[in-house]
C-alpha positions as a printed NumPy array, in Angstrom:
array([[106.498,  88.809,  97.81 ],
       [104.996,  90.634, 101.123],
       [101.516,  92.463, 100.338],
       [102.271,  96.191, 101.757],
       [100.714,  98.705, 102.589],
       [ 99.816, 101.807,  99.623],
       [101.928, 105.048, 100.457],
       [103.202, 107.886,  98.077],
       [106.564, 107.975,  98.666],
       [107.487, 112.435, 100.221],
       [109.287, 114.418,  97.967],
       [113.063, 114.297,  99.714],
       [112.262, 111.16 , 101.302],
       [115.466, 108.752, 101.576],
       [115.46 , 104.856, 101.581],
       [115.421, 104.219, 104.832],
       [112.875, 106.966, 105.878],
       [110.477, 105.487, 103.226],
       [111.138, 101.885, 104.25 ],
       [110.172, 102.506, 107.529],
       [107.203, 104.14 , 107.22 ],
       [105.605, 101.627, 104.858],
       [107.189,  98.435, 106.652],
       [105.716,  99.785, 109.828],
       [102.628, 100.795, 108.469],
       [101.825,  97.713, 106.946],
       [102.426,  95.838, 110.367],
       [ 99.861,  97.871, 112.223],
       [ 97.543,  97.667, 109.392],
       [ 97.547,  94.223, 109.895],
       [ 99.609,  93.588, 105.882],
       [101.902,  92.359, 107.696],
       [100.702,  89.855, 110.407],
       [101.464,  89.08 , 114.124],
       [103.979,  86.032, 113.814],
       [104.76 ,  86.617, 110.494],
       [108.643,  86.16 , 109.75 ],
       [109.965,  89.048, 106.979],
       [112.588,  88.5  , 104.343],
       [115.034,  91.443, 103.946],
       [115.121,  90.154, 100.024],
       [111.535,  89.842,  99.717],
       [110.979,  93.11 , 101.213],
       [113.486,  95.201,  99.369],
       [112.111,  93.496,  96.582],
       [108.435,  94.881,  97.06 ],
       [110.599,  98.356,  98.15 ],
       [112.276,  98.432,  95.083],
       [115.578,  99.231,  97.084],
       [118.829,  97.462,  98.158],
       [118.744,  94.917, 101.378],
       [120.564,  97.3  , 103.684],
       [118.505, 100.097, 103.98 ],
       [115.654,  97.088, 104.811],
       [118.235,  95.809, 107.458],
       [117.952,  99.247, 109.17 ],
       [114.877,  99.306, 109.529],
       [114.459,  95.733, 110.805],
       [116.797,  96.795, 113.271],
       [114.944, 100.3  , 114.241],
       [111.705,  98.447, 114.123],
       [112.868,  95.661, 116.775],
       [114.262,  98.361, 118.854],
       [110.455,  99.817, 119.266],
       [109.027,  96.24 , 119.83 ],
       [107.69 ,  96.095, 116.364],
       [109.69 ,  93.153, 115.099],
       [111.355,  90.166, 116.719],
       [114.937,  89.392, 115.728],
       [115.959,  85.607, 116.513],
       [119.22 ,  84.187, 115.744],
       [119.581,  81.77 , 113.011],
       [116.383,  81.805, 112.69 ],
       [115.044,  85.937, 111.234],
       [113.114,  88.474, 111.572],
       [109.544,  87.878, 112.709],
       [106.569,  90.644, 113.162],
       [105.758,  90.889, 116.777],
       [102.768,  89.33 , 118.703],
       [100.066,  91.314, 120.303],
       [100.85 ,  91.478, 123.704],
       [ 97.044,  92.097, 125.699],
       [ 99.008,  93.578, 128.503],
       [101.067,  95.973, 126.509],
       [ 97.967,  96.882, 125.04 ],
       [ 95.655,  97.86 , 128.449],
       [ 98.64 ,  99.903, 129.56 ],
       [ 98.58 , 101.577, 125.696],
       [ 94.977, 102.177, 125.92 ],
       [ 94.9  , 103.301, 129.669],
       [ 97.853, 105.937, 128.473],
       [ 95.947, 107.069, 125.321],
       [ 92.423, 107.653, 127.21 ],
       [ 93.869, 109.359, 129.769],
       [ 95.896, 111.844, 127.288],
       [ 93.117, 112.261, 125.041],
       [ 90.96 , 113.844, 127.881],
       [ 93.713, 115.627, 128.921],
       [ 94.319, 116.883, 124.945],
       [ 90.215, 117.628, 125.719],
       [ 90.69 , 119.473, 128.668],
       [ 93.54 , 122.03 , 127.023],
       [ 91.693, 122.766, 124.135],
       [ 88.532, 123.754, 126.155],
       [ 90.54 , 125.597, 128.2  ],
       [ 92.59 , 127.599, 125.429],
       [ 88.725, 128.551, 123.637],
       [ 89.321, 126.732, 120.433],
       [ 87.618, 128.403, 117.759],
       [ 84.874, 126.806, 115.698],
       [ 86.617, 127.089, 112.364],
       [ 89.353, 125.462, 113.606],
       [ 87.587, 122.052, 113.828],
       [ 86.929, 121.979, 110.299],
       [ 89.477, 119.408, 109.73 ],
       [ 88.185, 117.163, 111.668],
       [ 84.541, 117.313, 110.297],
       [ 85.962, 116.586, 107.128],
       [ 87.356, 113.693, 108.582],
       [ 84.747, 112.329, 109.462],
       [ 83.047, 112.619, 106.631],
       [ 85.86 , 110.134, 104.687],
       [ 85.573, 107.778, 107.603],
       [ 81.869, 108.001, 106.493],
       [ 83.132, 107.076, 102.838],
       [ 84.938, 104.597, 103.305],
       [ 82.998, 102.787, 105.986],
       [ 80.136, 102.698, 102.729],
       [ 82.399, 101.334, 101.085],
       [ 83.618,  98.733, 103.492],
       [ 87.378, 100.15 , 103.285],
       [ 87.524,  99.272, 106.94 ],
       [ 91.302,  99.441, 107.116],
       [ 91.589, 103.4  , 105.731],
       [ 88.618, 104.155, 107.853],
       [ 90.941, 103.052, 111.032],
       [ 93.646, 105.499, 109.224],
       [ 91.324, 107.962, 109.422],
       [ 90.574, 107.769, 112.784],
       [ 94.665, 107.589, 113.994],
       [ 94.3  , 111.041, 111.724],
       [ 91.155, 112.261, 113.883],
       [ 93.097, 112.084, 117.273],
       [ 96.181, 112.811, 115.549],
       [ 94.367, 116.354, 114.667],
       [ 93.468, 116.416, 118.086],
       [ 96.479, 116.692, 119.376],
       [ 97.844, 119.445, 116.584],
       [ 94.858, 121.85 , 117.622],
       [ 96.109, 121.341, 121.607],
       [ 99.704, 122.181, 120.116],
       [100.584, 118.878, 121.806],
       [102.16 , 116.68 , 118.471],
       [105.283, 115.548, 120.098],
       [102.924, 113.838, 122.876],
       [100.933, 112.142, 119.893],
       [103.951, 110.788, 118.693],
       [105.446, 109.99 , 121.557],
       [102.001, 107.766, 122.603],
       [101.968, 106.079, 119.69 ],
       [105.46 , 104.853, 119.476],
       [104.373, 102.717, 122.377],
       [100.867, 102.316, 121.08 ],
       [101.302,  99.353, 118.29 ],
       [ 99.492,  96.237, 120.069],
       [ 96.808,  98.41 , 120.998],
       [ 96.712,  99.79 , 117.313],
       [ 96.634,  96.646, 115.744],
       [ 93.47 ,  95.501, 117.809],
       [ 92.038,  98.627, 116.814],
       [ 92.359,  97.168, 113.374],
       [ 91.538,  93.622, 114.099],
       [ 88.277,  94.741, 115.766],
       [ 87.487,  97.31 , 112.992],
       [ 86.377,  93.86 , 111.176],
       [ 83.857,  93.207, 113.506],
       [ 79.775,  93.825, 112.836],
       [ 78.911,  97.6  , 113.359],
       [ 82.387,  99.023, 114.752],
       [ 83.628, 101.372, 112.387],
       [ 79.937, 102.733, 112.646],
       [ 80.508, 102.821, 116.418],
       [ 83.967, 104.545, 116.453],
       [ 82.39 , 106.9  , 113.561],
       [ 79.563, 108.045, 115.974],
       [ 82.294, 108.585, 118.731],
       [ 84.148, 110.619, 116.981],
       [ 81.355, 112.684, 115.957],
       [ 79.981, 113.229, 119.371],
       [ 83.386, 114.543, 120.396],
       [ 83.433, 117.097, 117.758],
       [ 80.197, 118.292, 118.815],
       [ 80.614, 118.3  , 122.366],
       [ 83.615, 120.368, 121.371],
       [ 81.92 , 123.076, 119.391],
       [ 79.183, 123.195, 122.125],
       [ 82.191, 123.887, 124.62 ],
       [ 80.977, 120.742, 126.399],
       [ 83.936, 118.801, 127.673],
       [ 82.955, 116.559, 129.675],
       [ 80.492, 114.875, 127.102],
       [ 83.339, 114.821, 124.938],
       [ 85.835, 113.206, 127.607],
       [ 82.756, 110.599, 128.016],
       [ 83.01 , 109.761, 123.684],
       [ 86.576, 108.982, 123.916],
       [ 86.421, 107.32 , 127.313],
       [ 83.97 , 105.061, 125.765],
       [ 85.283, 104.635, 122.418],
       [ 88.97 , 103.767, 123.652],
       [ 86.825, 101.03 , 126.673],
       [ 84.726,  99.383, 123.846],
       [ 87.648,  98.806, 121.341],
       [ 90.156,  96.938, 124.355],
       [ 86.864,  95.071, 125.228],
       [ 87.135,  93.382, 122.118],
       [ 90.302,  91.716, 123.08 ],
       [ 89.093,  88.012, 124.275],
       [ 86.472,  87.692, 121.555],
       [ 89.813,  88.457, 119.524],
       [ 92.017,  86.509, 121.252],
       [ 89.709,  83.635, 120.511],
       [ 89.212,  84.175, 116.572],
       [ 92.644,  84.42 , 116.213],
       [ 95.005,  83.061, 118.594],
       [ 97.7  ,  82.845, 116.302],
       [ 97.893,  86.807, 116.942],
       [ 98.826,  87.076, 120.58 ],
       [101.418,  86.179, 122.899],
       [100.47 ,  83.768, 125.527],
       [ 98.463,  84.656, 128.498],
       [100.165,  83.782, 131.621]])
């Protein structure tokens, strides 16, 4: 049986909705791995549902270049494509600073970034506890915050429909020596530079932070090759 991801289930929450959230969870938190091929039985299995809702969601989740259907031959989680994943980053660092930008200009209060001070406090947690994974949940969470305060969630979402190769080297390099601690002090700089109404040391943080994570992507490529699609 496939090792998933750990989700409650939402109150209301049909088959399919649930299904797809913890099928394509567990692919960009690496559960699921690049090249992997997925058995509708196996999965409804772990789902503790019928095949067809499963089948949707294969479907859905080929549709958004999640999964790879073949003929004859299944359903197969989708490489990392390094190219996909520049554009992905380029798009995200230039919308953060933009998501920067609006919520200097619109005078944020202070007590409004409380959320995301907490937040970094469980990235703190967990990175003591070497839950490396959660801690790169947390951080999707930090941004994803971001983007609430700048009353801009339908851009989050839309940016990270098309974000999933750059996602899962986010979680591939989380692995590596001293990152989560690197991404933890990013994050904290932004808040501050935030609260000190200073955006363009902020913009720098995230500018950084989203640089040093794609860097990662040939020492990556080269630890585990099984994980990409071919260079050409």
């Amino acid at each position: 049986m496939p090792v998933l991801a750990t989700i409650q289930r939402i109150q209301g929450e049909d088959a399919r909705q649930f299904a797809y959230r913890m099928i394509s969870l567990s692919i960009l938190s690496l559960f699921l791995r690049p090249g992997e091929k997925l058995s509708e039985a196996e999965l409804a299995g772990s789902l503790h549902m019928s095949r067809t809702p499963v089948h949707d969601v294969l479907s859905r989740l080929a549709r958004e270049n999640l999964v790879e259907l073949i003929p004859q031959r299944g359903a197969f989680v989708v490489r990392i494509d390094p190219k996909r994943a520049e554009q992905s980053a380029f798009v995200q660092t230039q919308a953060g600073v933009s998501v920067l930008d609006v919520l200097y200009a619109e005078r944020v209060p202070a007590n409004a970034f409380e959320q995301l001070q907490q937040n970094l406090a469980h990235q703190q947690l967990c990175i003591a506890t070497q839950d490396y994974q959660q801690a790169v949940r947390l951080v999707m969470d930090f941004y994803r915050s971001l983007y609430e305060l700048a009353r801009l969630s339908i851009v989050w979402s839309s940016i990270q429909s098309a974000g999933a190769d750059f996602h899962r080297i986010f979680q591939l390099s989380a692995l590596q020596e001293g990152n989560c601690e690197s991404t933890l002090l990013e994050c904290h700089c932004i808040v501050q530079a935030l609260l000190a109404r200073d955006s363009a040391t902020a913009s720098r943080a995230l500018r950084h932070q989203f640089q040093r994570i794609y860097s990662a992507v040939p020492l990556l490529m080269r630890t585990h090759p099984e994980f990409f699609t071919p260079v050409l």
